[in-house]
XYZ file of C-alpha atoms in Angstrom:
699
model
C 4.747 -30.436 84.438
C 7.246 -27.691 84.778
C 9.227 -27.535 88.016
C 8.101 -24.715 90.273
C 10.432 -22.351 92.132
C 10.342 -20.411 95.317
C 12.382 -17.533 96.831
C 14.595 -18.310 99.747
C 16.721 -15.861 101.773
C 19.389 -17.066 104.231
C 20.516 -14.635 107.031
C 22.791 -13.523 108.343
C 24.898 -14.500 105.330
C 22.795 -12.470 103.012
C 22.638 -15.223 100.314
C 19.353 -15.465 98.319
C 18.035 -17.357 95.397
C 15.309 -19.418 93.707
C 15.311 -22.990 94.647
C 12.780 -25.921 93.520
C 9.697 -26.023 95.371
C 9.691 -29.295 97.708
C 13.541 -29.322 98.578
C 14.261 -29.098 102.064
C 16.093 -26.235 103.823
C 19.592 -28.003 103.721
C 19.231 -28.707 100.115
C 18.305 -25.080 99.508
C 21.350 -23.962 101.518
C 23.624 -26.112 99.305
C 22.171 -24.792 96.120
C 22.443 -21.102 97.266
C 25.955 -21.569 98.797
C 25.211 -21.337 102.456
C 26.952 -23.840 104.786
C 24.656 -25.413 107.442
C 25.897 -28.116 109.806
C 24.660 -31.418 109.054
C 27.105 -33.923 110.821
C 24.634 -36.807 110.338
C 24.310 -36.442 106.572
C 20.636 -35.748 106.735
C 19.768 -39.004 108.441
C 17.850 -36.705 111.000
C 19.971 -37.900 114.069
C 22.284 -35.174 114.986
C 20.169 -32.150 115.505
C 22.954 -29.894 114.220
C 20.814 -28.124 111.510
C 18.348 -26.041 113.614
C 17.212 -23.266 111.722
C 14.502 -20.521 112.300
C 11.871 -19.806 109.809
C 10.950 -16.101 110.122
C 7.255 -14.677 110.303
C 6.372 -11.530 108.457
C 6.342 -9.373 105.458
C 10.086 -8.413 104.628
C 9.887 -5.414 102.406
C 13.452 -4.966 101.663
C 13.243 -8.563 99.889
C 9.365 -8.237 98.943
C 8.557 -11.655 100.383
C 6.119 -12.817 102.736
C 7.747 -15.473 104.981
C 5.850 -17.827 107.341
C 6.213 -21.079 109.341
C 3.254 -22.239 107.155
C 5.371 -22.000 104.069
C 7.288 -25.184 104.992
C 5.960 -28.657 105.700
C 4.217 -29.243 109.042
C 6.260 -30.224 112.049
C 7.210 -33.846 112.565
C 6.917 -34.534 116.334
C 8.813 -37.751 116.303
C 11.784 -36.206 114.558
C 11.930 -32.689 115.863
C 10.902 -32.644 119.270
C 14.011 -34.413 120.499
C 16.283 -31.615 119.357
C 13.643 -28.458 119.675
C 11.811 -27.841 122.878
C 8.160 -26.589 122.638
C 9.247 -22.833 123.557
C 11.681 -22.822 120.552
C 8.986 -24.411 118.175
C 6.704 -21.526 118.642
C 9.443 -19.088 117.784
C 9.850 -21.115 114.338
C 12.864 -23.308 114.732
C 12.828 -26.174 112.577
C 15.296 -28.915 111.515
C 16.533 -27.848 108.230
C 16.914 -31.640 107.028
C 13.167 -32.189 107.596
C 11.258 -28.777 106.793
C 10.541 -28.810 103.013
C 10.171 -25.444 101.227
C 6.581 -24.836 100.128
C 6.604 -21.074 99.446
C 8.825 -18.077 99.903
C 10.684 -18.112 103.125
C 13.486 -16.016 105.035
C 15.763 -18.497 107.286
C 17.829 -17.281 110.095
C 20.768 -19.634 110.571
C 21.755 -19.599 114.266
C 25.607 -19.198 115.146
C 25.765 -22.973 116.411
C 24.289 -24.242 113.291
C 26.795 -22.503 110.623
C 29.477 -24.769 109.367
C 31.318 -21.863 107.626
C 31.409 -19.353 110.467
C 31.983 -15.625 109.322
C 35.271 -14.113 110.046
C 34.642 -11.113 112.031
C 37.621 -8.844 112.491
C 37.183 -6.946 115.708
C 40.598 -7.374 117.591
C 41.197 -4.837 120.271
C 44.167 -2.626 119.506
C 46.771 -1.283 121.766
C 45.564 2.354 122.423
C 46.559 4.790 125.099
C 44.056 4.912 127.813
C 44.121 6.704 130.888
C 43.232 4.364 133.710
C 39.978 5.718 135.788
C 37.270 3.200 135.777
C 33.549 4.183 136.524
C 33.556 1.149 138.936
C 36.274 0.666 141.603
C 36.561 -1.838 144.409
C 37.223 -0.841 148.167
C 37.752 -3.427 150.761
C 36.820 -2.596 154.144
C 36.741 -4.245 157.812
C 33.414 -3.215 159.242
C 33.019 -2.950 162.969
C 30.856 -5.616 164.364
C 27.747 -4.525 166.312
C 27.236 -4.789 169.979
C 24.705 -3.723 172.581
C 26.631 -0.141 172.726
C 26.621 0.194 168.955
C 23.443 -1.203 167.278
C 23.267 0.825 164.149
C 22.252 -0.889 160.891
C 24.554 -2.799 158.435
C 24.446 -0.236 155.742
C 25.171 2.479 158.007
C 27.961 0.585 159.475
C 29.445 -0.072 156.114
C 29.106 3.609 154.901
C 30.844 4.754 158.309
C 33.787 2.531 157.392
C 33.906 3.603 153.736
C 33.936 7.250 154.870
C 36.543 6.704 157.387
C 38.975 4.601 155.109
C 38.462 6.007 151.788
C 36.524 9.537 152.172
C 33.550 8.114 150.350
C 30.509 9.962 151.443
C 26.831 10.358 150.545
C 26.660 6.963 149.123
C 23.434 5.188 147.818
C 22.783 1.634 147.302
C 20.954 -0.312 144.819
C 17.935 -2.207 146.517
C 18.957 -5.604 144.670
C 22.541 -5.002 146.489
C 21.152 -4.098 149.796
C 19.096 -7.179 150.069
C 22.568 -9.378 150.086
C 24.253 -7.075 152.581
C 23.309 -8.821 155.660
C 24.051 -12.397 154.548
C 27.319 -11.184 152.682
C 28.566 -9.103 155.790
C 28.549 -12.225 157.711
C 29.855 -14.547 155.487
C 32.924 -12.394 155.366
C 33.190 -12.224 158.844
C 32.733 -8.358 158.768
C 35.236 -8.027 155.939
C 33.741 -7.067 152.720
C 34.781 -5.609 149.224
C 32.322 -3.033 147.849
C 31.984 -2.074 144.259
C 31.074 1.487 143.862
C 29.922 3.082 140.666
C 30.980 6.891 139.963
C 31.684 7.159 143.626
C 28.195 7.484 144.252
C 26.333 4.232 144.407
C 27.156 0.650 145.831
C 26.359 -1.892 143.354
C 27.889 -5.041 144.577
C 29.081 -6.375 148.024
C 31.436 -9.569 148.009
C 32.559 -11.325 151.130
C 36.079 -11.123 152.131
C 38.785 -9.658 149.628
C 38.164 -9.546 146.162
C 40.733 -8.462 143.954
C 39.142 -8.227 140.542
C 36.268 -6.346 138.843
C 35.138 -6.821 135.059
C 33.512 -4.855 132.529
C 32.584 -5.243 128.930
C 32.683 -2.886 125.864
C 30.360 -3.766 123.117
C 30.065 -2.396 119.638
C 26.736 -3.133 118.191
C 26.999 -2.811 114.460
C 24.163 -3.262 111.813
C 25.896 -6.504 110.605
C 28.221 -7.668 113.509
C 28.702 -7.121 117.070
C 31.908 -7.209 119.205
C 32.622 -7.566 122.863
C 35.739 -6.788 124.652
C 35.780 -7.985 128.096
C 38.180 -6.167 130.443
C 39.695 -6.466 133.927
C 38.799 -3.043 135.341
C 41.876 -3.353 137.906
C 44.458 -4.007 135.204
C 42.995 -2.592 132.053
C 43.832 -5.951 130.370
C 41.523 -7.158 127.577
C 40.880 -10.699 128.907
C 38.451 -11.985 126.246
C 36.877 -10.806 122.904
C 33.997 -12.090 121.274
C 31.971 -11.407 118.001
C 28.502 -12.422 116.478
C 26.619 -11.571 113.641
C 23.894 -9.172 114.532
C 20.690 -11.304 114.838
C 18.618 -8.569 113.410
C 20.102 -9.130 109.832
C 17.185 -11.182 108.903
C 14.954 -8.012 109.065
C 17.311 -6.388 106.391
C 20.907 -5.524 105.961
C 20.559 -1.840 106.391
C 18.766 0.379 109.221
C 16.091 1.816 106.887
C 14.732 -1.784 106.267
C 14.668 -2.537 110.165
C 12.964 0.985 110.596
C 10.523 -0.287 108.009
C 9.905 -3.631 109.510
C 8.994 -1.917 112.821
C 6.558 0.364 110.864
C 4.941 -2.348 108.967
C 4.879 -5.312 111.409
C 2.854 -5.182 114.770
C 5.440 -6.058 117.510
C 8.370 -5.689 115.094
C 10.190 -3.286 117.453
C 10.007 -5.466 120.409
C 11.146 -8.589 118.192
C 14.152 -6.769 117.092
C 14.870 -5.498 120.476
C 14.483 -8.891 122.070
C 16.832 -10.431 119.426
C 19.756 -7.958 119.932
C 19.323 -8.358 123.819
C 19.597 -12.219 123.354
C 22.653 -11.613 120.951
C 24.401 -9.354 123.433
C 23.773 -11.890 126.238
C 25.281 -14.678 123.866
C 28.167 -12.292 123.108
C 29.118 -11.837 126.958
C 28.835 -15.708 127.541
C 31.424 -16.156 124.705
C 33.766 -13.631 126.036
C 33.558 -15.123 129.432
C 34.080 -18.661 128.208
C 37.475 -17.658 127.100
C 38.487 -16.879 130.734
C 37.840 -20.509 131.965
C 40.641 -22.965 132.505
C 41.077 -25.654 130.022
C 40.264 -29.219 131.250
C 42.031 -32.462 129.960
C 40.501 -35.980 130.672
C 42.708 -38.419 132.460
C 42.090 -41.910 131.807
C 41.763 -44.168 134.784
C 44.880 -46.765 135.113
C 43.940 -50.451 134.805
C 42.134 -51.754 138.031
C 41.316 -48.383 139.194
C 37.799 -47.972 140.125
C 35.540 -45.074 139.555
C 34.899 -42.590 136.493
C 37.783 -41.034 134.458
C 39.026 -37.865 136.171
C 38.772 -34.383 134.670
C 41.937 -32.252 135.648
C 42.642 -28.560 134.966
C 45.738 -28.171 132.668
C 47.220 -24.704 133.103
C 49.733 -23.505 130.740
C 53.007 -22.480 132.385
C 52.917 -18.858 133.532
C 49.208 -18.394 132.584
C 46.898 -17.450 135.324
C 43.507 -18.758 134.243
C 40.607 -16.861 135.391
C 37.216 -18.244 136.486
C 34.542 -15.483 136.172
C 30.848 -15.515 135.942
C 28.275 -13.359 134.322
C 27.645 -11.593 137.778
C 31.262 -10.668 137.932
C 30.598 -8.093 135.146
C 29.938 -4.791 136.930
C 30.033 -2.221 134.196
C 29.091 -2.150 130.245
C 29.497 0.475 127.781
C 27.714 0.165 124.407
C 28.097 1.986 120.968
C 25.914 1.737 118.226
C 24.292 3.823 115.241
C 21.327 5.753 116.165
C 18.748 3.346 114.496
C 20.509 0.253 116.480
C 20.541 2.467 119.713
C 16.852 3.074 119.317
C 15.871 -0.461 118.653
C 17.882 -1.913 121.467
C 16.384 0.509 123.875
C 12.805 -0.005 122.636
C 12.787 3.625 121.371
C 10.475 4.390 118.429
C 12.955 4.581 115.555
C 10.322 5.811 112.984
C 11.468 9.636 113.258
C 15.061 8.670 112.663
C 13.892 7.393 109.087
C 11.980 10.435 108.259
C 13.284 13.986 107.369
C 15.027 15.805 109.181
C 15.845 12.647 111.029
C 15.825 13.571 114.710
C 16.816 11.012 117.366
C 14.577 10.540 120.575
C 17.751 11.622 122.541
C 21.194 12.947 121.792
C 22.765 12.411 125.257
C 24.237 9.404 126.740
C 22.118 7.223 129.111
C 22.986 5.126 132.267
C 20.625 2.302 132.305
C 20.510 -0.525 135.032
C 21.414 -3.837 133.329
C 18.279 -5.637 134.608
C 16.058 -3.174 132.987
C 17.462 -4.052 129.634
C 17.438 -7.626 130.594
C 21.360 -7.823 129.991
C 22.403 -10.853 132.029
C 25.228 -9.793 134.345
C 25.307 -8.133 137.958
C 21.792 -6.938 138.241
C 22.638 -3.665 139.971
C 25.143 -2.738 137.385
C 24.766 0.072 134.973
C 25.000 0.085 131.087
C 26.436 3.104 129.520
C 24.742 3.914 126.107
C 26.930 6.250 124.145
C 25.393 9.358 122.887
C 24.143 10.048 119.497
C 25.347 12.805 116.996
C 22.405 12.840 114.585
C 19.834 10.547 112.935
C 22.326 8.517 110.869
C 25.538 9.233 112.992
C 25.473 7.715 116.384
C 27.396 6.448 119.384
C 29.563 4.177 117.175
C 30.943 7.289 115.368
C 31.559 9.021 118.738
C 33.547 5.885 119.800
C 35.854 6.597 116.575
C 36.236 10.131 117.716
C 37.287 8.908 121.479
C 39.708 6.362 119.861
C 41.388 8.560 117.279
C 40.992 12.058 118.998
C 41.235 14.292 115.942
C 39.881 16.983 118.130
C 43.192 17.218 120.094
C 45.571 17.823 117.170
C 46.412 20.474 114.128
C 46.671 17.708 111.553
C 43.428 17.369 109.467
C 42.382 13.763 109.618
C 39.696 12.128 107.377
C 38.275 9.045 109.141
C 36.091 6.727 107.087
C 34.240 4.089 109.035
C 33.232 1.522 106.324
C 30.383 -0.666 107.653
C 26.941 -1.367 106.667
C 26.472 2.559 106.462
C 29.673 4.844 105.650
C 30.333 7.252 108.333
C 32.833 10.231 107.734
C 34.819 12.478 110.078
C 36.938 15.402 108.802
C 38.941 17.852 110.968
C 41.139 18.874 113.743
C 41.183 20.713 117.009
C 39.660 23.887 115.365
C 36.631 22.218 113.467
C 34.997 18.855 113.248
C 32.482 17.619 110.422
C 30.736 14.459 110.448
C 28.314 12.846 107.511
C 26.810 9.477 106.796
C 26.191 7.721 103.466
C 24.715 4.330 102.346
C 27.588 2.125 101.063
C 27.700 -1.095 103.266
C 25.212 -3.387 101.689
C 27.175 -3.293 98.321
C 30.628 -2.999 100.048
C 29.793 -6.078 102.130
C 28.497 -8.066 99.142
C 24.730 -7.869 99.741
C 23.852 -6.310 96.615
C 26.239 -8.253 94.135
C 25.508 -11.397 92.147
C 28.046 -13.574 94.058
C 28.600 -11.227 97.051
C 28.837 -12.685 100.570
C 30.100 -11.883 103.880
C 33.505 -12.795 105.066
C 33.454 -16.661 105.552
C 35.356 -19.614 104.377
C 35.129 -19.607 100.534
C 34.894 -15.862 100.013
C 37.564 -14.267 97.638
C 39.385 -11.836 99.812
C 42.211 -10.686 97.397
C 42.194 -10.422 93.808
C 44.870 -9.811 91.103
C 44.213 -9.295 87.444
C 47.168 -9.459 84.857
C 46.903 -6.308 82.830
C 48.490 -8.153 79.806
C 46.002 -11.018 79.328
C 43.277 -10.169 82.046
C 43.884 -13.494 83.884
C 42.583 -13.577 87.361
C 44.302 -14.679 90.548
C 42.882 -14.608 93.932
C 43.014 -15.715 97.580
C 40.124 -17.301 99.608
C 39.482 -17.225 103.097
C 39.981 -20.344 104.743
C 43.176 -21.210 102.874
C 47.006 -21.030 103.557
C 47.834 -17.426 104.050
C 51.574 -18.108 104.134
C 51.258 -18.156 100.178
C 49.941 -14.992 98.618
C 47.784 -16.699 96.207
C 46.965 -20.520 95.660
C 46.039 -22.662 92.781
C 42.242 -21.885 91.784
C 41.172 -25.608 91.928
C 42.278 -25.699 95.688
C 40.184 -22.838 96.665
C 36.569 -23.901 96.059
C 35.225 -20.384 95.840
C 31.581 -19.502 96.829
C 31.771 -15.858 96.256
C 33.261 -12.521 97.077
C 33.488 -10.400 100.230
C 34.108 -6.847 101.318
C 38.128 -6.871 100.898
C 37.656 -8.725 97.592
C 35.184 -6.258 96.446
C 37.427 -3.303 97.169
C 40.267 -5.158 95.379
C 38.150 -6.076 92.267
C 37.157 -2.609 91.160
C 40.687 -1.361 91.459
C 42.016 -4.350 89.615
C 39.392 -4.182 86.770
C 40.341 -0.632 86.233
C 44.080 -0.928 86.645
C 43.971 -3.846 84.179
C 41.826 -2.185 81.732
C 38.861 -4.543 81.788
C 36.776 -1.801 82.575
C 37.054 1.920 81.465
C 37.146 5.066 83.686
C 33.233 5.247 83.631
C 33.075 1.692 84.972
C 31.912 0.100 81.787
C 33.477 -3.109 80.407
C 36.301 -2.335 77.680
C 34.653 -4.476 74.969
C 37.230 -3.748 72.394
C 39.906 -5.001 74.728
C 37.855 -8.226 75.885
C 36.236 -9.198 72.682
C 38.192 -12.273 72.377
C 38.621 -12.973 75.916
C 36.649 -15.904 77.249
C 36.069 -14.506 80.589
C 34.035 -11.669 79.091
C 30.476 -12.749 77.846
C 26.811 -11.682 78.132
C 24.689 -13.898 80.519
C 22.065 -15.799 78.532
C 19.366 -15.128 80.852
C 19.787 -11.600 82.224
C 21.555 -10.290 78.996
C 24.093 -8.451 81.167
C 27.832 -8.162 80.247
C 29.951 -10.028 82.858
C 33.437 -10.988 83.694
C 34.425 -14.489 85.174
C 36.501 -14.207 88.086
C 36.507 -18.017 88.916
C 35.452 -20.856 86.698
C 32.859 -23.299 87.745
C 35.211 -26.071 88.194
C 37.119 -24.145 90.611
C 33.873 -23.346 92.786
C 32.185 -25.047 95.456
C 28.651 -24.143 94.283
C 28.974 -25.529 90.807
C 28.723 -22.048 89.005
C 31.005 -19.584 87.527
C 31.725 -16.609 90.058
C 31.263 -13.613 87.822
C 31.116 -9.879 88.200
C 28.363 -8.234 86.204
C 27.951 -4.790 84.901
C 25.430 -4.201 87.344
C 27.481 -5.338 90.119
C 30.155 -2.688 89.103
C 27.549 0.026 89.022
C 26.539 -0.918 92.614
C 30.096 -0.573 93.846
C 30.485 2.651 92.132
C 27.452 3.934 93.661
C 28.891 3.020 97.081
C 32.412 4.434 96.403
C 30.877 7.520 94.751
C 28.922 8.281 97.914
C 31.827 8.108 100.120
C 33.954 10.244 97.905
C 31.246 12.758 97.574
C 30.702 13.064 101.538
C 34.537 13.627 101.615
C 34.532 16.116 99.089
C 31.579 17.992 100.468
C 33.021 18.199 103.921
C 36.333 19.427 102.515
C 34.223 22.263 100.590
C 32.498 23.113 103.961
C 35.978 23.324 105.729
C 37.710 25.236 102.949
C 40.299 22.622 102.161
C 41.691 20.973 99.130
C 43.697 18.213 100.663
C 43.793 16.066 103.886
C 46.903 15.284 105.999
C 45.997 11.790 106.616
C 43.246 9.074 106.045
C 42.097 6.599 108.397
C 39.999 3.678 107.572
C 38.149 2.245 110.375
C 35.864 -0.854 110.639
C 36.469 -4.498 109.412
C 37.395 -2.699 106.245
C 40.225 -0.868 108.117
C 41.784 -4.394 109.178
C 41.734 -5.797 105.530
C 41.897 -2.964 102.994
C 44.651 -2.658 100.750
C 45.345 1.198 100.929
C 46.910 1.330 97.645
C 43.868 -0.261 95.871
C 41.341 1.830 97.730
C 43.103 4.886 96.500
C 43.240 3.623 93.000
C 39.302 2.898 92.916
C 38.660 6.445 94.488
C 37.370 5.816 97.450
C 38.485 9.012 98.901
C 40.306 12.099 97.514
C 43.968 11.812 96.750
C 46.675 11.399 99.700
C 50.116 10.107 100.122
C 49.759 6.405 100.288
C 52.130 6.350 103.287
C 49.483 8.465 105.133
C 46.585 5.946 104.613
C 46.159 3.831 107.609
C 43.816 1.036 108.506
C 42.751 1.517 112.334
C 40.479 -1.453 112.740
C 37.599 -1.438 115.066
C 37.875 2.199 116.224
C 34.340 2.288 117.391
C 34.925 -0.750 119.645
C 38.101 0.821 120.885
C 36.194 4.137 121.775
C 33.800 2.017 123.723
C 36.535 0.366 125.579
C 38.159 3.724 126.384
C 34.804 4.821 127.868
C 34.790 1.677 129.809
C 38.195 2.102 131.249
C 38.036 5.930 131.786
C 35.091 7.678 132.987
C 36.302 11.030 131.897
C 35.787 9.662 128.275
C 32.095 9.540 129.031
C 32.094 13.286 129.419
C 34.106 13.767 126.411
C 31.602 11.579 124.420
C 28.702 13.730 125.062
C 30.919 16.834 124.229
C 31.781 15.298 120.882
C 28.255 14.443 120.187
C 27.234 18.095 120.510
C 30.252 19.680 119.081
C 30.894 17.768 115.866
C 28.908 19.608 113.057
C 26.736 17.008 111.078
C 26.402 17.636 107.268
C 23.443 16.234 105.749
C 24.934 15.378 102.398
C 21.924 15.142 100.305
C 20.617 18.803 100.870
C 24.147 20.277 100.038
C 23.538 22.207 96.695
C 26.480 20.349 94.885
C 25.719 16.948 96.119
C 24.386 15.408 92.812
C 27.142 16.866 90.778
C 29.880 15.751 93.293
C 28.329 12.266 93.473
C 28.144 11.887 89.611
C 32.047 12.907 89.151
C 32.855 10.505 92.029
C 31.431 7.539 90.241
C 34.307 7.509 87.892
C 37.718 5.823 88.617
C 39.374 7.182 90.573
C 37.376 10.587 89.633
C 35.907 12.327 86.693
C 38.167 15.369 87.272
C 39.994 15.441 90.321
C 43.771 14.696 90.024
C 45.614 11.849 91.730
C 49.390 12.638 91.598
C 50.049 9.920 94.176
C 48.912 7.190 91.605
C 51.764 7.961 89.368
C 53.500 4.880 88.593
C 51.019 2.850 90.506
C 48.335 2.882 87.782
C 49.730 2.636 84.162
C 49.863 6.210 82.721
C 47.607 5.013 79.634
C 44.949 4.118 82.039
C 45.250 6.875 84.610
C 45.139 9.665 81.796
C 42.692 7.801 79.654
C 40.396 9.728 77.341
C 36.627 9.836 77.122
C 36.479 6.489 75.122
C 38.477 4.547 77.675
C 42.023 3.182 78.003
C 44.040 1.864 75.060
C 46.997 -0.038 74.978
C 50.234 1.965 75.291
C 52.425 2.366 72.146
C 55.443 -0.042 72.958
C 57.304 1.349 70.088
C 57.621 4.837 71.441
């Protein structure tokens, strides 16, 4: 009897494939190349391989996933590690649950053996210090029989007298704490005031610190920057995969999930709120003192002691969730709507109007964000249906509207968002790029995690491949392939590979394999099953998944589509602005941290520019959220940006199809790239319609 196979998709890694029916989830993860913790070697005693089997129809992948598609719950084995409420949510032990039909499996952060590398470090940017939440310490006059006014009025009189704060209001949750707090502090309290209007916290005695967190909610990853609101210092950073990835890699898939699944919007909203709370906990954990176990001496009685070990010169803080008193969040428009529980369906339908453009101040408790309950969450404003508060954050961080230099800013995430202009005029646009750039649509694409190729070089003489893999010694540029144990290729490697394939003549200007050059090369072949031409990047014996890691003709087309969309967006905005070149190019997002600027130009990710004027600016969206956290004027600036940037809907521009088609070629069908002279061999850069040929070395 022939072996039956079923489809399995693992999120948030995005890996998918067919596995034999009847294998357990751990076995399936190994076959597909996903790392799940299994410390006990599948003896079912460690409980580290907890995963969640998702319920519903996932149109993006065309599968129906259900908890009924795995073998029944095994009470004796699984109840020790999974409580009843999590059982109801679909959590199972991966070593116990066997797959009977198609499923989508979400692997929680704590169960991932190979944690994704998320590059979201905070940059040192200039921010004028003026936070929304400020602390005021006040000694309140005690009541007596001659002066019997209420505690609140007594506090307000003192704040008006000492600090000139008048007409203050108080949140009811904070007011309930006032009588006990003011007496605990012996009539000296520290008051947290939001926007010089509302008292949101009262602490006994003299508190010196207030904290806030800036959060960048991306379609794929989320990052948090925990800041001291009295010093501006970033005291903790954290990042997680967006738990909504299981509903689809892009925003349209998630909007579709909402439209086709009863309760889908609430499920996605609850997931991201839970993710934000875990992000906050991770950031806070970095502020706690480290402890070291001190063994008791021989003959001593009592348990071993735990003592705090403080590094010399380092002041360790001990803060709690209640100490966070302000939050700013930036997200694209669809993520904004889903998190806030707003119907995102209109965003997915022309002309793509959002529910609201303006920023919002929302009580944290109303969103179930677990911080000081009286605090506010500032939701960044939206520009348009596909350009949201994350793009506004990029504007706040880079401030192109304050200078004469024409800047092109490309934020490459799951969606590509573009900004072009200066103080006279600003345009923005959006295009679908991310899933291919992040590996989701490639045969061996994966997110940035150990085992992913992050750098590639191809020898132009013999087309041999050298590469570097995440998780290996970076003091060496490249290592021996057999040491690498490759699983796939991630975003920075994808940008490298197209440029290197073109520069080494493996593919022609149009993106097709150069069969004449490769006819005797063992790396080039036709796949026996798919009949697709493919080029081997890493041999089976050098991989950890027992397969050759290849790039196919279809993969190359997917990357071309993504890069063509970006270039066409840049070109259309330049046409609208009436310019032929830009002064500087800035690449934001995780790609901005890892991109090889020369190779980005070689593949034609954007129009020609001096290589020295191409800069990676990291997570500019997160930096902009941090600017809004630490300077309240930036919040007004954010609303100004959202309404004064002219959004360009690329697909309705009359020359879009032509520009897109021309931009598919490397680096472009017609546009000149003088700054690639000497970077790309002349016979490749100026090749004819039949592709590159070897140069005549005799002349």
